[in-house]
Short mmCIF file of C-alpha atoms in Angstrom, two decimals:
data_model
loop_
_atom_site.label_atom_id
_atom_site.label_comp_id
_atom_site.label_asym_id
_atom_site.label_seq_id
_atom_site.Cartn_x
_atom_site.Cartn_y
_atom_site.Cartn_z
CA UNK A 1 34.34 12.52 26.59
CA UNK A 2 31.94 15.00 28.03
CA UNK A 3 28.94 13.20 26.13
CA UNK A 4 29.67 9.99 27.53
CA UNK A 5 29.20 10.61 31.31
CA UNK A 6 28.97 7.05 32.22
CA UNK A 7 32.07 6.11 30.95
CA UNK A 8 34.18 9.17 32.00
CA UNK A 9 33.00 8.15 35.50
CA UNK A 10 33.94 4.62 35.25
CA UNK A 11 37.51 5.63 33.99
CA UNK A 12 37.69 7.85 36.84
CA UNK A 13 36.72 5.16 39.31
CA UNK A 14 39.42 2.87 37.45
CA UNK A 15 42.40 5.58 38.27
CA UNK A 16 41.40 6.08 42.13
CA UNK A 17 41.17 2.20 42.63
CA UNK A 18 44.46 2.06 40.76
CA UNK A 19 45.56 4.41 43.42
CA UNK A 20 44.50 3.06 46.38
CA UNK A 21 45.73 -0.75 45.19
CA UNK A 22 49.44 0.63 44.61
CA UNK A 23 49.25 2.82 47.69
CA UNK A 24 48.37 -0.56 49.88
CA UNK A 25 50.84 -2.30 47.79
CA UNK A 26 54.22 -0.43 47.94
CA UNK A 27 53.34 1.87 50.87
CA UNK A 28 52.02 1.76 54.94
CA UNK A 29 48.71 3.02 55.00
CA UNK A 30 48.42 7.36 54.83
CA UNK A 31 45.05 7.82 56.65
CA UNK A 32 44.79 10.97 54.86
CA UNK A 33 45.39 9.76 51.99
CA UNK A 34 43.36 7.23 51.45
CA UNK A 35 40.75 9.45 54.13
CA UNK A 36 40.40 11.51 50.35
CA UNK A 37 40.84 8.61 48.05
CA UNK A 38 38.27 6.72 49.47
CA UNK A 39 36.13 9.79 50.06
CA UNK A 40 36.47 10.51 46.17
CA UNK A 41 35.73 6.77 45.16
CA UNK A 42 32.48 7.39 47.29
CA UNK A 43 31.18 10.65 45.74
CA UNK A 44 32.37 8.78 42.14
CA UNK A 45 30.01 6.33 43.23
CA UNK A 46 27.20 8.22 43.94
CA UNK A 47 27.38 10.18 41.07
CA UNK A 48 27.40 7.52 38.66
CA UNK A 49 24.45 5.85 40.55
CA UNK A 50 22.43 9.27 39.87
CA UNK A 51 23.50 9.59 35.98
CA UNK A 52 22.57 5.39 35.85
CA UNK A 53 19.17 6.36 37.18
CA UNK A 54 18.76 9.36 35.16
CA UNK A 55 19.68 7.41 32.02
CA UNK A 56 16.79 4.46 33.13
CA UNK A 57 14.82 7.24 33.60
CA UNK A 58 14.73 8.39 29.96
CA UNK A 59 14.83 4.48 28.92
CA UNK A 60 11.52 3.88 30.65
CA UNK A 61 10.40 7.46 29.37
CA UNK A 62 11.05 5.99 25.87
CA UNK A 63 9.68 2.84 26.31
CA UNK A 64 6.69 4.34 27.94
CA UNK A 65 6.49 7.05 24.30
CA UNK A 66 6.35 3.99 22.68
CA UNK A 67 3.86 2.05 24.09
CA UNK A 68 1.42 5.23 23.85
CA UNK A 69 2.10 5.71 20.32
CA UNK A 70 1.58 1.48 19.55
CA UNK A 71 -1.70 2.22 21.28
CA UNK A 72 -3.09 5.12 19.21
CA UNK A 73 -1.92 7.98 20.53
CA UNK A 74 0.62 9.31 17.58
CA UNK A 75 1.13 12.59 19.46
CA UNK A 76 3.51 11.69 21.68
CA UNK A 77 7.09 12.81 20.80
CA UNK A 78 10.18 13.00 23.39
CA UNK A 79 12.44 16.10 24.31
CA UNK A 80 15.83 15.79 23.56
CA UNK A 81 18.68 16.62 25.55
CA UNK A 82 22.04 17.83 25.74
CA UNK A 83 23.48 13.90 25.38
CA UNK A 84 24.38 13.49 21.73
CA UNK A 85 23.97 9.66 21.57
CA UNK A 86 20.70 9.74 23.57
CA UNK A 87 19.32 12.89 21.15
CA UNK A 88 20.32 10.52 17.41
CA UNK A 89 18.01 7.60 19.35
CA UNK A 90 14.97 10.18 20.65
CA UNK A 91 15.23 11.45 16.86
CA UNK A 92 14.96 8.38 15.32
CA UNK A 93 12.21 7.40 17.93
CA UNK A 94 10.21 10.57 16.80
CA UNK A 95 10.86 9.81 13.71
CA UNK A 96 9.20 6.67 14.02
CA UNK A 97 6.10 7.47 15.51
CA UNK A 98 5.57 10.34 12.85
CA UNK A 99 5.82 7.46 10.30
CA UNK A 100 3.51 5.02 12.74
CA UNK A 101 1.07 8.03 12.80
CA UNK A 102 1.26 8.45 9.29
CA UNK A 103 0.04 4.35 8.79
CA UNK A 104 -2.11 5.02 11.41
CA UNK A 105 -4.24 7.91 8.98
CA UNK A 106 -3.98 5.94 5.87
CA UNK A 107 -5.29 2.89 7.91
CA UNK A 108 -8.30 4.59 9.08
CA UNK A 109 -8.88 6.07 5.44
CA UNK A 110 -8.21 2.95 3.78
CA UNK A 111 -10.62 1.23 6.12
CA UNK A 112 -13.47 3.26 5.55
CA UNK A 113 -13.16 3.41 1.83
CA UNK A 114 -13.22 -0.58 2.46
CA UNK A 115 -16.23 -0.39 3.88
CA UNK A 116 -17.73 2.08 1.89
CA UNK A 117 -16.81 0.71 -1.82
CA UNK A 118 -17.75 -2.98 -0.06
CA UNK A 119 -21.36 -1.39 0.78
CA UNK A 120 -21.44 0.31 -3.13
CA UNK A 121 -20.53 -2.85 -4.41
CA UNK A 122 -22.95 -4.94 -2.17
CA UNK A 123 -26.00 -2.22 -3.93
CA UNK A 124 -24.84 -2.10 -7.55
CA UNK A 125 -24.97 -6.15 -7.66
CA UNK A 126 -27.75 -6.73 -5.74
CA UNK A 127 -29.92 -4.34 -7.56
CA UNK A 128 -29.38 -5.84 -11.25
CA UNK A 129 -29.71 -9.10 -9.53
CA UNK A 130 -33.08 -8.42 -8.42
CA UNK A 131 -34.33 -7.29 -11.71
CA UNK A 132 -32.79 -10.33 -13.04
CA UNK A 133 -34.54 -12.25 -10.79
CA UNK A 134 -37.95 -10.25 -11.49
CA UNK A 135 -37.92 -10.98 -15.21
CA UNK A 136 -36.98 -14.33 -14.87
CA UNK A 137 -39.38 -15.01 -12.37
CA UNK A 138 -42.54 -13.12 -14.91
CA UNK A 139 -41.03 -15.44 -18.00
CA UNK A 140 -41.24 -18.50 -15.73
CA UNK A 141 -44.97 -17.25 -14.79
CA UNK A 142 -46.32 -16.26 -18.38
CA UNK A 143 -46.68 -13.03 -17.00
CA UNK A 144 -45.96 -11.40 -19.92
CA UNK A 145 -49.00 -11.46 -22.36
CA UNK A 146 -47.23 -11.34 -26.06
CA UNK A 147 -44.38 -12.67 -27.52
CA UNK A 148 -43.49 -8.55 -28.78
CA UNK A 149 -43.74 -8.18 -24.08
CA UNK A 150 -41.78 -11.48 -23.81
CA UNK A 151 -38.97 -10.58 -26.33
CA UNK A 152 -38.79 -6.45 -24.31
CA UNK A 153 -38.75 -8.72 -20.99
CA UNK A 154 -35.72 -11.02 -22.07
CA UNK A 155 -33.85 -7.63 -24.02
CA UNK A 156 -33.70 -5.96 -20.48
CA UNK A 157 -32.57 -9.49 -18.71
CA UNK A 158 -29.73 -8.91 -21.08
CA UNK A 159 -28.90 -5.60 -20.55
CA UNK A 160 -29.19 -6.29 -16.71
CA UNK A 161 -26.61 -9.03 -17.05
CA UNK A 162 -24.28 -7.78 -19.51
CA UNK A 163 -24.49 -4.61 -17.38
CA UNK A 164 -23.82 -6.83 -13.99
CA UNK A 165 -20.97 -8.82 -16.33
CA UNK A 166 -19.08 -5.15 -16.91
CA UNK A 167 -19.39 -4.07 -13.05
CA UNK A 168 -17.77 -8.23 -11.79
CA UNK A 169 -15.09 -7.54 -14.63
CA UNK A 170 -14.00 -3.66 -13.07
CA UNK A 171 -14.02 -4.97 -9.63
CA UNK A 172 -11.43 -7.84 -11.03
CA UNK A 173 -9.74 -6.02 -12.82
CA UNK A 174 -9.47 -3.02 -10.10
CA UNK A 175 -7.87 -6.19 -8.03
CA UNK A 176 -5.69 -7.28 -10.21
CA UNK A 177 -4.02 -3.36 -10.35
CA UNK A 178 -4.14 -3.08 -6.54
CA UNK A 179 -1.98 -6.45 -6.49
CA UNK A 180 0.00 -5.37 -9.45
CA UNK A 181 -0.93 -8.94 -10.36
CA UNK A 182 -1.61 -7.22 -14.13
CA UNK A 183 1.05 -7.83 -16.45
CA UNK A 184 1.77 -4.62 -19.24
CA UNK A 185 3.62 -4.99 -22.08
CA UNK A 186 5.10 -1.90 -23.00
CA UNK A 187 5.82 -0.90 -27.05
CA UNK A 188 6.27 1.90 -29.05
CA UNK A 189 2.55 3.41 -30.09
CA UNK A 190 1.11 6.10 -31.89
CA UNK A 191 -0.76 8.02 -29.20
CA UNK A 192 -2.88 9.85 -31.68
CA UNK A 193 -3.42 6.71 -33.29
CA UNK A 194 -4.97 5.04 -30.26
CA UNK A 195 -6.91 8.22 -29.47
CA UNK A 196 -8.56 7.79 -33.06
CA UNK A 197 -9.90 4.41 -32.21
CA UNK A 198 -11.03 5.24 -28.75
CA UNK A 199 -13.09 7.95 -30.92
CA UNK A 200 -14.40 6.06 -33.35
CA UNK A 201 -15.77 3.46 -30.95
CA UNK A 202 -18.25 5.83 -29.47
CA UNK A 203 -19.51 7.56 -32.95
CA UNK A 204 -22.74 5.43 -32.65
CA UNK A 205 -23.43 6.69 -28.93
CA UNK A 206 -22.26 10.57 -30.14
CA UNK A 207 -24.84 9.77 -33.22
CA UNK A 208 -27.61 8.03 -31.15
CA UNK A 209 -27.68 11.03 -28.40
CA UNK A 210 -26.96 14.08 -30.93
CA UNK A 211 -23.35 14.99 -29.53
CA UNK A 212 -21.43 17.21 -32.20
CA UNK A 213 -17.75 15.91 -31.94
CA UNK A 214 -15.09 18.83 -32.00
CA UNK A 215 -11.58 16.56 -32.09
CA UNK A 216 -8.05 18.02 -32.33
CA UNK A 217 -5.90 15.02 -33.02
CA UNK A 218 -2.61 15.95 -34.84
CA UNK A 219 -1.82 13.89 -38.37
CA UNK A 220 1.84 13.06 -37.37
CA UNK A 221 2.51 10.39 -35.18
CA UNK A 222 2.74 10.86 -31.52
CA UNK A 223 5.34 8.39 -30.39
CA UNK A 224 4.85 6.44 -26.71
CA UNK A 225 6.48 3.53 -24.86
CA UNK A 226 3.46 1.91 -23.05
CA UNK A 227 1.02 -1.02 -22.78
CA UNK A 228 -1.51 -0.88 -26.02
CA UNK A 229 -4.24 -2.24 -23.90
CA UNK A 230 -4.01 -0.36 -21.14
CA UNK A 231 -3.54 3.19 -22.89
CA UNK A 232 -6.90 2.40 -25.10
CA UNK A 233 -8.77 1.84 -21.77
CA UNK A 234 -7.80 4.75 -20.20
CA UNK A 235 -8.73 7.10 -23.01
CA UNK A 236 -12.13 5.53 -23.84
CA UNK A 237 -13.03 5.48 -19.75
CA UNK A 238 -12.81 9.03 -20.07
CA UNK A 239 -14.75 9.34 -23.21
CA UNK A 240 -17.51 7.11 -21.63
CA UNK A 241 -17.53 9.33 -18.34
CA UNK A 242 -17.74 12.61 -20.95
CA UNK A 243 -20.86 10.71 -23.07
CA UNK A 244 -22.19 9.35 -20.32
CA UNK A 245 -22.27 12.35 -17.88
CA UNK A 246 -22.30 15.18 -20.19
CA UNK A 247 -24.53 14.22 -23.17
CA UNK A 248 -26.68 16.78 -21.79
CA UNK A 249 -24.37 19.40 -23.09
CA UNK A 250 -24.79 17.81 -27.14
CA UNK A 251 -20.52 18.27 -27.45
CA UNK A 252 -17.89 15.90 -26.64
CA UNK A 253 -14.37 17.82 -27.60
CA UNK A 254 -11.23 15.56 -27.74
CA UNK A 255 -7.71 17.62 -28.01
CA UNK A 256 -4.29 16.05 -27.89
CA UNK A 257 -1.31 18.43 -27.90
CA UNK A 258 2.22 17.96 -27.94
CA UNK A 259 4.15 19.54 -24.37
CA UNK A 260 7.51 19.52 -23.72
CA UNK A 261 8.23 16.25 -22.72
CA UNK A 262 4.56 14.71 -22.88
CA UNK A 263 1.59 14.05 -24.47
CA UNK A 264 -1.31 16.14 -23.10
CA UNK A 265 -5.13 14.91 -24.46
CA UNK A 266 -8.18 17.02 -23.17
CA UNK A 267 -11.65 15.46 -23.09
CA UNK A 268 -14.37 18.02 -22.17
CA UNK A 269 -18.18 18.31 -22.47
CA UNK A 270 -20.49 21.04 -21.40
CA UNK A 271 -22.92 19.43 -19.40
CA UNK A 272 -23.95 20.32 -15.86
CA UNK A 273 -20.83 20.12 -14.96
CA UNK A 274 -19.01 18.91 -11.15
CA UNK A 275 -19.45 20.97 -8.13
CA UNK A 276 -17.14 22.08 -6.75
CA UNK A 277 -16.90 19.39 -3.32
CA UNK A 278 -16.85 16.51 -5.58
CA UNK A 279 -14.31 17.22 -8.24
CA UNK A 280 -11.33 16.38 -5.19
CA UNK A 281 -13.33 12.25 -5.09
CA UNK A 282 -14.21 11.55 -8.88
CA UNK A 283 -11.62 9.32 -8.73
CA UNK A 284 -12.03 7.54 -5.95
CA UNK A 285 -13.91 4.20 -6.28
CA UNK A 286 -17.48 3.96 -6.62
CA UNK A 287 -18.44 7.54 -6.05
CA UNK A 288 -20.53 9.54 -8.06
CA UNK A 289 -20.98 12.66 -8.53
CA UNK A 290 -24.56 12.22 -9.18
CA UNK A 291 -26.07 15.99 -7.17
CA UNK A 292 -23.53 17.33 -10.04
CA UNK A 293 -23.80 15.59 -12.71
CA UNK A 294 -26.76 13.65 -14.66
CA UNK A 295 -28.54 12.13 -11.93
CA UNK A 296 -29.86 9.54 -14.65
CA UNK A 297 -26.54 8.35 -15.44
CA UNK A 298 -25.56 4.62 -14.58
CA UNK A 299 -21.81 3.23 -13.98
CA UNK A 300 -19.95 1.04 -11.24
CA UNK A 301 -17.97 4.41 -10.30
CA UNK A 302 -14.80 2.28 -11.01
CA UNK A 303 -13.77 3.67 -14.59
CA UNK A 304 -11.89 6.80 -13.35
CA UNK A 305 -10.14 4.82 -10.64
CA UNK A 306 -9.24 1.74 -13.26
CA UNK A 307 -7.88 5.09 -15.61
CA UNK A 308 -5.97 6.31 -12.69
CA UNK A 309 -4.38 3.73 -11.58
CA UNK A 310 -3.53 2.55 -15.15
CA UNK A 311 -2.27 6.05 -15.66
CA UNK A 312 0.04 6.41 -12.75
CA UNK A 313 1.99 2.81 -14.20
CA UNK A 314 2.67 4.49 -16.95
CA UNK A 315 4.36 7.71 -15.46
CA UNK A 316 1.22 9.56 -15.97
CA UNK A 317 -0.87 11.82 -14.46
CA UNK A 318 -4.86 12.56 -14.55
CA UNK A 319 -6.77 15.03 -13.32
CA UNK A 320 -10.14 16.81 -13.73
CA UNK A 321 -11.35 20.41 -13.83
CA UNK A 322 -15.18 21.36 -13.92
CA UNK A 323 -17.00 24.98 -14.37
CA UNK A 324 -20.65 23.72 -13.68
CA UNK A 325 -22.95 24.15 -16.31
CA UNK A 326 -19.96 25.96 -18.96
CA UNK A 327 -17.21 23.04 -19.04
CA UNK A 328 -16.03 19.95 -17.57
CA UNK A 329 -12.66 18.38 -18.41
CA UNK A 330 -10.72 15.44 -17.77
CA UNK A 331 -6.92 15.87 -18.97
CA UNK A 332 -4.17 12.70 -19.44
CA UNK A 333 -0.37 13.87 -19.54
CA UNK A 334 1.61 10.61 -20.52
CA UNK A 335 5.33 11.16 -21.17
CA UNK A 336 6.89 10.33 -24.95
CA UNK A 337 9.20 8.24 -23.96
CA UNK A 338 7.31 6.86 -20.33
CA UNK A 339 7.81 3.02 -20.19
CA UNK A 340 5.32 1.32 -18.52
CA UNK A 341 5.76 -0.04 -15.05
CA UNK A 342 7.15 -3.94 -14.99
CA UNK A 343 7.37 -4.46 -11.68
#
């Protein structure tokens, strides 16, 4: 009763005007009596007044937290007190502006990694574009003197736009995963198996740029629950990152090891390596770690995130790890039996 002050009061007032009705009723009027009855009902009065202002008071406190907090200011908490009832609803208001200030930071973040991918995105088309647009233009012209000029002029309109082509289908596809509007189809693989292929697809670039392969890749089958597709991207994204950013080094190593419950495959290289700053961001989208890395190197900066996100509906995890100039790696823990996300 001693937490409810309102209502004690009001029972209280109940009893004295109970009092003074029966006392009017069955007897003649005692002024001393009622002198103290009415005296009581009075102070009663007052006091309930006071704890009914007190308890606006903290309602327009509250109110006013709350308006503060809808406006930006995520800082504000409230002080409990020693009323039980009032303390569960100023704990569940701070509770609710830790969360609003928690939406508020991964607004702001996810706003300007809007604008910055939208301003990376804006450079890597328009640039192909122009060259497109170049060529075109010097075929249109007869610009180009011999048909041997012509035929180099038309080879790198080709690369341009297959190159362009690759970038439109990442940002799609980079969409689609954000929307989980891409449907996986989960079966039983052979890790090692996919791994293999994912290899085998990049012996011409390991041949054409004198990379010595060192691969680890057990003979027995390494049993996974996941989607075929989506697996085989993620392991040849981080191939291409190693060839593409590491070639330097002239070894690609690919090891895949059996953990407790998971599948653990290691791609390393040993080129220049990531510094330290930028191996927290390789995986966000569109940065590059170009100071690090080769600064010749060309990609949309979306593989890593595509492999991420891919990664993390299958119950897996990725990460990097970087020595500059001795050894860069890129590790993929997927769990045996991880079934890929349906939702």
């Amino acid at each position: 009763m001693k937490h409810d002050k309102g209502a004690f009061l009001l029972i209280v007032q109940f009893i004295v005007l109970s009092a003074l009705f029966i006392l009017d009723w069955n007897y003649k009027p005692q002024g001393i009596v009622h002198g103290a009855l009415f005296a009581a009902l009075f102070a009663l009065t007052v006091v309930h007044l006071f704890v009914r202002y007190r308890f606006t008071a903290r309602l327009k406190d509250m109110a006013a937290a709350l308006r503060r907090a809808t406006q930006g200011n995520t800082n504000t908490r409230l002080l409990a007190n020693d009323d039980r009832h009032f303390d569960e609803v100023i704990f569940s208001v701070n509770e609710l502006i830790e969360q609003l200030a928690k939406v508020h930071v991964c607004t702001i973040r996810s706003e300007a990694a809007r604008k910055s991918l939208l301003s990376n995105i804006s450079h890597d088309i328009r640039t192909p574009l122009t060259s497109i647009i170049g060529y075109a233009d010097a075929l249109k012209d007869d610009i180009a003197a011999s048909s041997e000029e012509k035929e180099r002029y038309l080879d790198i309109l080709s690369g341009k736009a297959v190159a362009l082509k690759e970038l439109i289908d990442e940002i799609f596809e980079l969409a689609k995963l954000d929307a989980d509007e891409m449907p996986l189809k989960p079966e039983t693989l052979d890790f090692a198996e996919i791994v293999r292929e994912a290899v085998i697809g990049f012996l011409p670039e390991l041949k054409k740029y004198g990379i010595e392969l060192k691969a680890s890749i057990p003979e027995e089958a390494c049993s996974v629950v996941a989607d075929r597709v989506s697996v085989l991207r993620i392991v040849s994204n981080l191939i291409k990152n190693a060839v593409e950013h590491g070639k330097d080094g002239k070894v690609l190593g690919i090891e895949l090891a059996e953990a407790a419950d998971k599948y653990r495959l290691l791609v390393w290289d040993r080129g220049s390596g990531i510094a330290t700053e930028d191996l927290p961001r390789v995986f966000e989208r569109m940065y590059r770690t170009d100071r690090a890395r080769n600064p010749a190197a060309q990609g949309s900066g979306l593989g890593l995130s595509i492999a991420k996100a891919l990664a993390e509906k299958h119950s897996g995890t990725l990460w990097a790890e970087s020595e500059p100039g001795v050894k860069t790696t890129f590790g993929f823990e997927i769990p045996k039996r991880g079934a890929a996300n349906r939702d």
